[in-house]
Amino acid sequence: MTPLRILILADPYSKPSFAPRLRFLCDYLAERGHFIEVYTEAWDTIPFPHSYPIHEIPLMRGGSWALKSIANLLFDWKSRFFTRRVREATSSKDYNLIFCTTFSTFPLTTALTLARERHLPLITDIRDLDEQIPGAQYQHHRSLWLRPFRALYSAIERRRRNRVLRLADHITTISPWHKEFLRRFNPQITLIYNGFDPAQFYPEDIPTDTFRIAYIGRLYEFQDLSIIRECVRELDLPRLSLELHTPDYDPLPLYAVGDAIRRASLMLVLTNTAARGMMTTKFYEALGCEKPVLLIPDDHGLLAETIRRCNAGLASSDKEEIKDYIRQLYTAWTADGYTRQLVRNKDTFNRQTQARQFELLFYNSALL
C-alpha cells in the first residue's frame, strides 16, 4: 500500500505514562513507512525515543497562567493560539488526513479548523470522557484552581468537544460504553481498545523476597486506598508491602514499569462504582505480564467484566474476600517466590492488533 502522510494533533505527553496509545501507534506507523508528524502542547520532558518528529508548542508557560486559563475558558484562547502555530508550521506540507487524539477536548478545535481549511478527512480518538467520572473530577485534576467553576468549565468544554465530534469524519474510542455514549453525536464510530505493548509487557517468573502489592499510575480524588490499607494492616503478613508509584511519590521511569509489574505479586487497580467505561491501561499491562489483578471496588462494569472474562484476577468491594484472595496469592508466592496468573484472551488487547485497526481505518478514510 502507498504510504500515508498523517498530521497528528494530540493533548500533552504527561507523566507517568506519556500517552502509550499514541506512542505505540506512531512507532507502528513509522515502521510501516508512513510519514507522520505530531504537534502537541509542551508539558513534561519527553523521555522516550522516537523516529518521527514531535513538535511541542508552549502554551501555558510565560505570562500569567491564571489569566491565560480565564481567557481559554471564555474565548478558547488555547485552541486559537495552537491553531495559528500549527497552521504556520504545516502550510507548505501535504497530508492525506488529520488524526486527533485527546483525553478530553484539546486540541479538537484545531483539528477541525485545519481539516476544513485543507479539505482533509478528520479522525478523532476520544480516550476519556468528562462524563465517565462524577463531578468532572478529571478536569479538577488538571486545573485545581478552577474547582469553584467546575460545572461551568465542564459545560463549556463539553460543548466545544461535541461540536467537533458531530463534524468529524470518524471517531475512535476505547470501550463499549464510550462507543454508545459518543454514538449520539456521530454514527461513524469504531471501538479500538487500549492494551499493552508486547515488547515491554510480557510474562517472566522473577522470584522476589517481598510480596509486593503494587499500584502504578496517577491517583485521582475519586479513587480510595482505604480498603487495601485496612486489608494489609489486618492480614499482618511478614514480607508483605503495599507499594505506590505515582507521579508525585516514588515515580517509575517508563523503561522500569514492565519490570516493576513482573516483580509485583499483585497489581492493584482502583476505580469508583460511579465511574463508567473506565478501562485503565495498567490493567492491560498487568494482563500482558500475566500478573494477578485486584480491582477495588468492584465497579460491576466493563473493567470487572473484562477481569472475569480474561481470568485476570479479582474485582471486589468485600474486605474479607479481598483478604482471602491475598492469602491465596501469598501462599503461592511463599512456595514459588513469584505469582503467575493463567489469563485468557489477552491477544485481544495487544497493541499490535489495535495499531493495525487504526492503519486500516486511516487508509479507508484517506481513499474516500
Short mmCIF file of C-alpha atoms in Angstrom, two decimals:
data_model
loop_
_atom_site.label_atom_id
_atom_site.label_comp_id
_atom_site.label_asym_id
_atom_site.label_seq_id
_atom_site.Cartn_x
_atom_site.Cartn_y
_atom_site.Cartn_z
CA MET A 1 0.00 0.00 0.00
CA THR A 2 1.07 3.58 -0.66
CA PRO A 3 2.46 5.24 2.49
CA LEU A 4 0.19 7.85 4.06
CA ARG A 5 1.09 11.34 5.23
CA ILE A 6 -0.66 11.93 8.54
CA LEU A 7 -0.83 15.09 10.62
CA ILE A 8 -1.35 14.09 14.26
CA LEU A 9 -2.59 16.56 16.86
CA ALA A 10 -2.52 15.43 20.49
CA ASP A 11 -3.01 16.62 24.03
CA PRO A 12 0.23 16.82 26.04
CA TYR A 13 2.52 13.88 26.73
CA SER A 14 2.38 13.81 30.53
CA LYS A 15 3.62 11.73 33.43
CA PRO A 16 3.54 8.92 34.27
CA SER A 17 2.64 7.02 31.08
CA PHE A 18 3.30 9.61 28.33
CA ALA A 19 0.40 8.65 26.03
CA PRO A 20 1.11 4.93 25.49
CA ARG A 21 -1.75 4.50 22.98
CA LEU A 22 -0.34 7.25 20.76
CA ARG A 23 3.30 6.26 21.27
CA PHE A 24 2.78 2.68 20.12
CA LEU A 25 0.63 3.75 17.17
CA CYS A 26 3.23 6.25 15.98
CA ASP A 27 6.05 3.71 16.27
CA TYR A 28 3.98 1.22 14.28
CA LEU A 29 3.08 3.72 11.55
CA ALA A 30 6.67 4.92 11.22
CA GLU A 31 7.96 1.33 10.96
CA ARG A 32 5.37 0.70 8.24
CA GLY A 33 6.80 3.57 6.19
CA HIS A 34 4.09 6.19 6.77
CA PHE A 35 5.10 9.84 7.22
CA ILE A 36 3.74 11.16 10.49
CA GLU A 37 4.19 14.43 12.33
CA VAL A 38 2.92 15.10 15.84
CA TYR A 39 2.02 18.55 17.18
CA THR A 40 1.24 18.85 20.87
CA GLU A 41 1.41 21.19 23.83
CA ALA A 42 4.74 21.36 25.65
CA TRP A 43 4.29 19.81 29.08
CA ASP A 44 6.66 17.27 30.68
CA THR A 45 10.05 16.46 29.18
CA ILE A 46 9.59 13.65 26.66
CA PRO A 47 11.67 10.69 27.91
CA PHE A 48 11.12 8.13 25.12
CA PRO A 49 12.99 7.67 21.82
CA HIS A 50 11.06 8.32 18.60
CA SER A 51 11.95 8.19 14.92
CA TYR A 52 9.29 10.72 13.83
CA PRO A 53 9.06 14.45 14.61
CA ILE A 54 7.20 15.61 17.72
CA HIS A 55 6.68 19.38 17.77
CA GLU A 56 5.94 20.77 21.22
CA ILE A 57 4.32 24.20 21.39
CA PRO A 58 4.47 26.08 24.72
CA LEU A 59 1.00 27.39 25.57
CA MET A 60 0.67 27.97 29.30
CA ARG A 61 4.27 28.96 30.02
CA GLY A 62 5.21 32.60 30.46
CA GLY A 63 2.89 35.42 31.44
CA SER A 64 0.03 34.92 33.85
CA TRP A 65 -1.16 31.30 33.97
CA ALA A 66 -4.39 32.36 35.67
CA LEU A 67 -5.19 35.00 33.04
CA LYS A 68 -4.48 32.53 30.24
CA SER A 69 -6.76 29.98 31.87
CA ILE A 70 -9.58 32.52 32.13
CA ALA A 71 -9.06 33.57 28.51
CA ASN A 72 -9.15 29.93 27.46
CA LEU A 73 -12.35 29.35 29.39
CA LEU A 74 -14.10 32.37 27.88
CA PHE A 75 -12.58 32.64 24.40
CA ASP A 76 -10.88 29.28 23.71
CA TRP A 77 -7.59 31.16 23.59
CA LYS A 78 -5.51 27.99 23.83
CA SER A 79 -7.04 26.43 20.71
CA ARG A 80 -6.78 29.68 18.75
CA PHE A 81 -3.08 30.07 19.55
CA PHE A 82 -2.32 26.39 18.88
CA THR A 83 -4.21 26.51 15.57
CA ARG A 84 -2.21 29.51 14.39
CA ARG A 85 1.11 27.92 15.29
CA VAL A 86 0.32 24.56 13.65
CA ARG A 87 -1.10 26.28 10.55
CA GLU A 88 2.10 28.28 10.11
CA ALA A 89 4.34 25.24 10.63
CA THR A 90 2.48 22.98 8.19
CA SER A 91 1.40 25.42 5.46
CA SER A 92 3.86 24.04 2.90
CA LYS A 93 3.27 20.36 3.69
CA ASP A 94 0.78 17.91 2.21
CA TYR A 95 -1.17 15.34 4.21
CA ASN A 96 -3.73 12.65 3.48
CA LEU A 97 -5.64 13.08 6.75
CA ILE A 98 -5.64 14.61 10.22
CA PHE A 99 -5.77 12.41 13.31
CA CYS A 100 -6.55 13.99 16.67
CA THR A 101 -6.28 12.06 19.93
CA THR A 102 -7.37 13.58 23.21
CA PHE A 103 -8.12 12.83 26.84
CA SER A 104 -10.99 15.30 26.75
CA THR A 105 -11.24 18.32 24.42
CA PHE A 106 -7.94 19.94 23.41
CA PRO A 107 -6.88 20.05 20.54
CA LEU A 108 -10.13 19.02 18.81
CA THR A 109 -10.98 22.56 17.69
CA THR A 110 -7.61 22.95 16.00
CA ALA A 111 -8.02 19.60 14.24
CA LEU A 112 -11.45 20.53 12.85
CA THR A 113 -10.31 24.01 11.77
CA LEU A 114 -7.29 22.70 9.85
CA ALA A 115 -9.21 19.76 8.36
CA ARG A 116 -11.82 22.16 6.95
CA GLU A 117 -9.23 24.62 5.66
CA ARG A 118 -7.27 21.86 3.90
CA HIS A 119 -10.26 19.69 2.90
CA LEU A 120 -8.84 16.67 4.71
CA PRO A 121 -10.59 13.80 6.49
CA LEU A 122 -10.63 14.18 10.27
CA ILE A 123 -10.46 11.18 12.62
CA THR A 124 -10.86 11.92 16.33
CA ASP A 125 -9.74 9.49 19.03
CA ILE A 126 -11.52 10.02 22.36
CA ARG A 127 -9.66 8.25 25.17
CA ASP A 128 -11.65 9.56 28.13
CA LEU A 129 -14.84 11.49 28.72
CA ASP A 130 -15.62 14.05 31.39
CA GLU A 131 -18.97 12.32 31.88
CA GLN A 132 -17.47 9.00 32.93
CA ILE A 133 -16.42 10.36 36.34
CA PRO A 134 -18.88 12.09 38.71
CA GLY A 135 -18.35 15.77 39.33
CA ALA A 136 -15.98 16.38 36.39
CA GLN A 137 -13.09 15.24 38.59
CA TYR A 138 -10.77 14.61 35.65
CA GLN A 139 -10.95 18.32 34.88
CA HIS A 140 -10.35 19.17 38.52
CA HIS A 141 -7.20 17.10 38.49
CA ARG A 142 -5.69 19.18 35.70
CA SER A 143 -6.99 22.61 36.82
CA LEU A 144 -7.07 22.72 40.62
CA TRP A 145 -7.72 26.44 40.87
CA LEU A 146 -10.84 26.11 38.70
CA ARG A 147 -12.60 23.90 41.23
CA PRO A 148 -15.24 26.53 42.16
CA PHE A 149 -16.04 26.84 38.44
CA ARG A 150 -16.01 23.12 37.72
CA ALA A 151 -19.58 22.91 36.40
CA LEU A 152 -19.15 25.94 34.12
CA TYR A 153 -15.76 24.76 32.87
CA SER A 154 -17.10 21.29 32.17
CA ALA A 155 -20.18 22.60 30.32
CA ILE A 156 -18.10 24.86 28.07
CA GLU A 157 -15.56 22.13 27.29
CA ARG A 158 -18.28 19.60 26.51
CA ARG A 159 -20.00 21.99 24.11
CA ARG A 160 -16.72 22.60 22.25
CA ARG A 161 -15.99 18.88 22.12
CA ASN A 162 -19.43 17.87 20.91
CA ARG A 163 -19.38 20.37 18.07
CA VAL A 164 -16.22 18.79 16.67
CA LEU A 165 -17.48 15.24 17.17
CA ARG A 166 -20.61 15.97 15.13
CA LEU A 167 -18.49 17.19 12.22
CA ALA A 168 -15.64 14.62 12.32
CA ASP A 169 -15.44 12.05 9.54
CA HIS A 170 -14.87 9.25 12.04
CA ILE A 171 -14.49 8.73 15.79
CA THR A 172 -12.50 6.05 17.58
CA THR A 173 -12.74 5.31 21.29
CA ILE A 174 -11.66 2.82 23.93
CA SER A 175 -14.65 0.92 25.37
CA PRO A 176 -18.19 -0.20 24.50
CA TRP A 177 -19.58 2.34 27.00
CA HIS A 178 -17.67 5.18 25.31
CA LYS A 179 -18.85 3.99 21.91
CA GLU A 180 -22.51 4.02 22.90
CA PHE A 181 -22.18 7.41 24.57
CA LEU A 182 -20.48 9.00 21.56
CA ARG A 183 -22.86 7.48 19.01
CA ARG A 184 -25.37 10.23 19.83
CA PHE A 185 -23.03 12.75 18.19
CA ASN A 186 -21.80 10.76 15.21
CA PRO A 187 -22.72 7.28 13.92
CA GLN A 188 -19.31 6.83 12.27
CA ILE A 189 -17.52 5.35 15.26
CA THR A 190 -15.15 2.43 15.86
CA LEU A 191 -14.15 0.75 19.11
CA ILE A 192 -10.37 0.27 19.38
CA TYR A 193 -9.42 -0.95 22.85
CA ASN A 194 -6.43 0.20 24.84
CA GLY A 195 -3.90 -2.51 25.54
CA PHE A 196 -0.31 -3.48 26.24
CA ASP A 197 2.91 -3.26 24.28
CA PRO A 198 4.09 -6.90 23.96
CA ALA A 199 7.73 -5.80 23.71
CA GLN A 200 7.58 -4.24 27.18
CA PHE A 201 4.81 -6.13 28.97
CA TYR A 202 5.48 -9.84 28.77
CA PRO A 203 5.46 -12.61 31.42
CA GLU A 204 8.60 -13.66 33.27
CA ASP A 205 8.82 -15.51 36.58
CA ILE A 206 11.13 -13.48 38.82
CA PRO A 207 11.50 -14.69 42.44
CA THR A 208 11.37 -11.87 45.00
CA ASP A 209 11.95 -11.67 48.73
CA THR A 210 8.88 -9.45 49.31
CA PHE A 211 5.23 -9.97 48.43
CA ARG A 212 4.53 -6.68 46.69
CA ILE A 213 1.06 -5.27 46.15
CA ALA A 214 1.83 -2.55 43.60
CA TYR A 215 -0.10 0.45 42.36
CA ILE A 216 1.40 2.31 39.39
CA GLY A 217 -0.11 5.48 37.95
CA ARG A 218 -1.99 8.61 38.91
CA LEU A 219 -4.22 8.79 41.96
CA TYR A 220 -7.42 10.77 41.42
CA GLU A 221 -9.74 12.07 44.11
CA PHE A 222 -12.41 9.54 43.16
CA GLN A 223 -10.07 6.62 44.00
CA ASP A 224 -9.85 5.25 47.55
CA LEU A 225 -6.93 3.35 49.08
CA SER A 226 -8.50 2.85 52.49
CA ILE A 227 -9.80 -0.70 51.89
CA ILE A 228 -6.47 -2.10 50.71
CA ARG A 229 -4.62 -0.33 53.54
CA GLU A 230 -7.00 -1.92 56.07
CA CYS A 231 -6.58 -5.35 54.48
CA VAL A 232 -2.78 -5.15 54.60
CA ARG A 233 -2.85 -3.99 58.23
CA GLU A 234 -5.30 -6.69 59.34
CA LEU A 235 -3.52 -9.50 57.47
CA ASP A 236 -0.23 -8.52 59.13
CA LEU A 237 1.74 -10.93 56.95
CA PRO A 238 5.55 -10.88 57.09
CA ARG A 239 7.35 -9.60 54.00
CA LEU A 240 4.17 -8.09 52.54
CA SER A 241 4.29 -4.50 51.35
CA LEU A 242 1.96 -2.05 49.63
CA GLU A 243 3.98 -0.03 47.12
CA LEU A 244 2.62 3.11 45.42
CA HIS A 245 4.32 4.54 42.35
CA THR A 246 2.64 7.81 41.37
CA PRO A 247 3.99 10.90 39.58
CA ASP A 248 4.28 12.65 42.96
CA TYR A 249 5.53 9.73 45.07
CA ASP A 250 8.20 7.18 44.16
CA PRO A 251 7.63 7.54 40.39
CA LEU A 252 8.98 4.97 37.95
CA PRO A 253 10.72 5.83 34.68
CA LEU A 254 8.97 4.44 31.62
CA TYR A 255 11.59 1.77 30.96
CA ALA A 256 11.16 0.35 34.50
CA VAL A 257 7.38 -0.15 34.51
CA GLY A 258 7.34 -3.57 32.84
CA ASP A 259 9.94 -4.99 35.21
CA ALA A 260 8.12 -3.49 38.21
CA ILE A 261 4.95 -5.32 37.20
CA ARG A 262 6.82 -8.59 36.70
CA ARG A 263 8.35 -8.25 40.17
CA ALA A 264 4.99 -7.46 41.76
CA SER A 265 2.97 -10.24 43.35
CA LEU A 266 -0.37 -8.47 42.90
CA MET A 267 -1.27 -5.43 40.78
CA LEU A 268 -3.74 -3.04 42.36
CA VAL A 269 -6.25 -1.21 40.13
CA LEU A 270 -8.52 1.45 41.65
CA THR A 271 -11.85 2.65 40.32
CA ASN A 272 -15.15 4.00 41.62
CA THR A 273 -18.60 2.47 41.49
CA ALA A 274 -19.92 5.70 39.95
CA ALA A 275 -17.33 5.61 37.14
CA ARG A 276 -18.42 4.36 33.72
CA GLY A 277 -16.36 2.84 30.94
CA MET A 278 -13.13 3.16 32.90
CA MET A 279 -10.55 0.80 31.37
CA THR A 280 -7.19 1.76 32.87
CA THR A 281 -4.03 0.99 30.90
CA LYS A 282 -2.33 -0.56 33.95
CA PHE A 283 -4.88 -3.38 33.88
CA TYR A 284 -3.88 -4.24 30.32
CA GLU A 285 -0.18 -4.06 31.17
CA ALA A 286 -0.65 -6.43 34.11
CA LEU A 287 -2.58 -8.72 31.74
CA GLY A 288 0.33 -8.70 29.32
CA CYS A 289 2.73 -9.64 32.14
CA GLU A 290 0.25 -12.29 33.38
CA LYS A 291 0.20 -10.86 36.89
CA PRO A 292 -2.91 -11.16 39.09
CA VAL A 293 -5.03 -8.02 39.29
CA LEU A 294 -7.07 -6.77 42.24
CA LEU A 295 -9.75 -4.23 41.28
CA ILE A 296 -11.11 -2.19 44.20
CA PRO A 297 -14.02 -1.63 44.39
CA ASP A 298 -15.97 -3.96 42.13
CA ASP A 299 -17.43 -1.45 39.66
CA HIS A 300 -19.92 -4.01 38.29
CA GLY A 301 -18.98 -2.61 34.90
CA LEU A 302 -16.75 -3.20 31.92
CA LEU A 303 -13.48 -3.43 33.82
CA ALA A 304 -14.76 -6.00 36.32
CA GLU A 305 -16.40 -7.93 33.48
CA THR A 306 -13.15 -7.95 31.49
CA ILE A 307 -11.15 -9.11 34.52
CA ARG A 308 -13.52 -12.07 34.95
CA ARG A 309 -13.66 -12.86 31.22
CA CYS A 310 -9.86 -12.88 30.99
CA ASN A 311 -9.41 -14.74 34.30
CA ALA A 312 -7.15 -11.84 35.25
CA GLY A 313 -7.81 -11.68 38.99
CA LEU A 314 -10.44 -10.39 41.40
CA ALA A 315 -12.85 -7.46 41.35
CA SER A 316 -14.29 -6.97 44.82
CA SER A 317 -15.63 -4.48 47.36
CA ASP A 318 -15.74 -7.05 50.18
CA LYS A 319 -12.84 -6.79 52.63
CA GLU A 320 -12.94 -10.43 53.70
CA GLU A 321 -12.99 -11.64 50.10
CA ILE A 322 -10.05 -9.38 49.31
CA LYS A 323 -8.07 -10.69 52.29
CA ASP A 324 -8.80 -14.30 51.31
CA TYR A 325 -7.56 -13.60 47.78
CA ILE A 326 -4.35 -12.01 49.06
CA ARG A 327 -3.79 -15.00 51.39
CA GLN A 328 -4.13 -17.42 48.43
CA LEU A 329 -1.60 -15.49 46.38
CA TYR A 330 0.69 -15.11 49.39
CA THR A 331 0.68 -18.89 49.85
CA ALA A 332 1.60 -19.40 46.19
CA TRP A 333 4.34 -16.78 46.46
CA THR A 334 5.72 -18.42 49.62
CA ALA A 335 6.04 -21.72 47.74
CA ASP A 336 7.42 -20.39 44.42
CA GLY A 337 8.84 -16.95 45.13
CA TYR A 338 6.59 -15.36 42.47
CA THR A 339 2.99 -15.28 41.26
CA ARG A 340 1.64 -16.01 37.78
CA GLN A 341 -1.93 -15.60 36.54
CA LEU A 342 -3.25 -18.01 33.89
CA VAL A 343 -5.04 -15.34 31.87
CA ARG A 344 -7.27 -15.84 28.82
CA ASN A 345 -7.91 -13.82 25.65
CA LYS A 346 -5.07 -11.38 26.21
CA ASP A 347 -4.23 -11.11 22.49
CA THR A 348 -7.43 -9.09 22.08
CA PHE A 349 -5.64 -6.29 23.92
CA ASN A 350 -2.27 -6.48 22.16
CA ARG A 351 -1.40 -3.02 20.81
CA GLN A 352 -0.21 -4.61 17.54
CA THR A 353 -3.81 -5.64 16.89
CA GLN A 354 -5.07 -2.15 17.65
CA ALA A 355 -2.44 -0.39 15.53
CA ARG A 356 -3.49 -2.48 12.53
CA GLN A 357 -7.10 -1.38 13.14
CA PHE A 358 -6.04 2.26 13.08
CA GLU A 359 -3.97 1.79 9.93
CA LEU A 360 -6.88 0.21 8.05
CA LEU A 361 -9.21 2.99 9.18
CA PHE A 362 -6.70 5.62 8.03
CA TYR A 363 -6.46 4.04 4.59
CA ASN A 364 -10.24 3.79 4.24
CA SER A 365 -10.66 7.45 5.28
CA ALA A 366 -7.91 8.75 3.00
CA LEU A 367 -9.37 6.95 -0.03
CA LEU A 368 -12.93 8.25 0.38
#
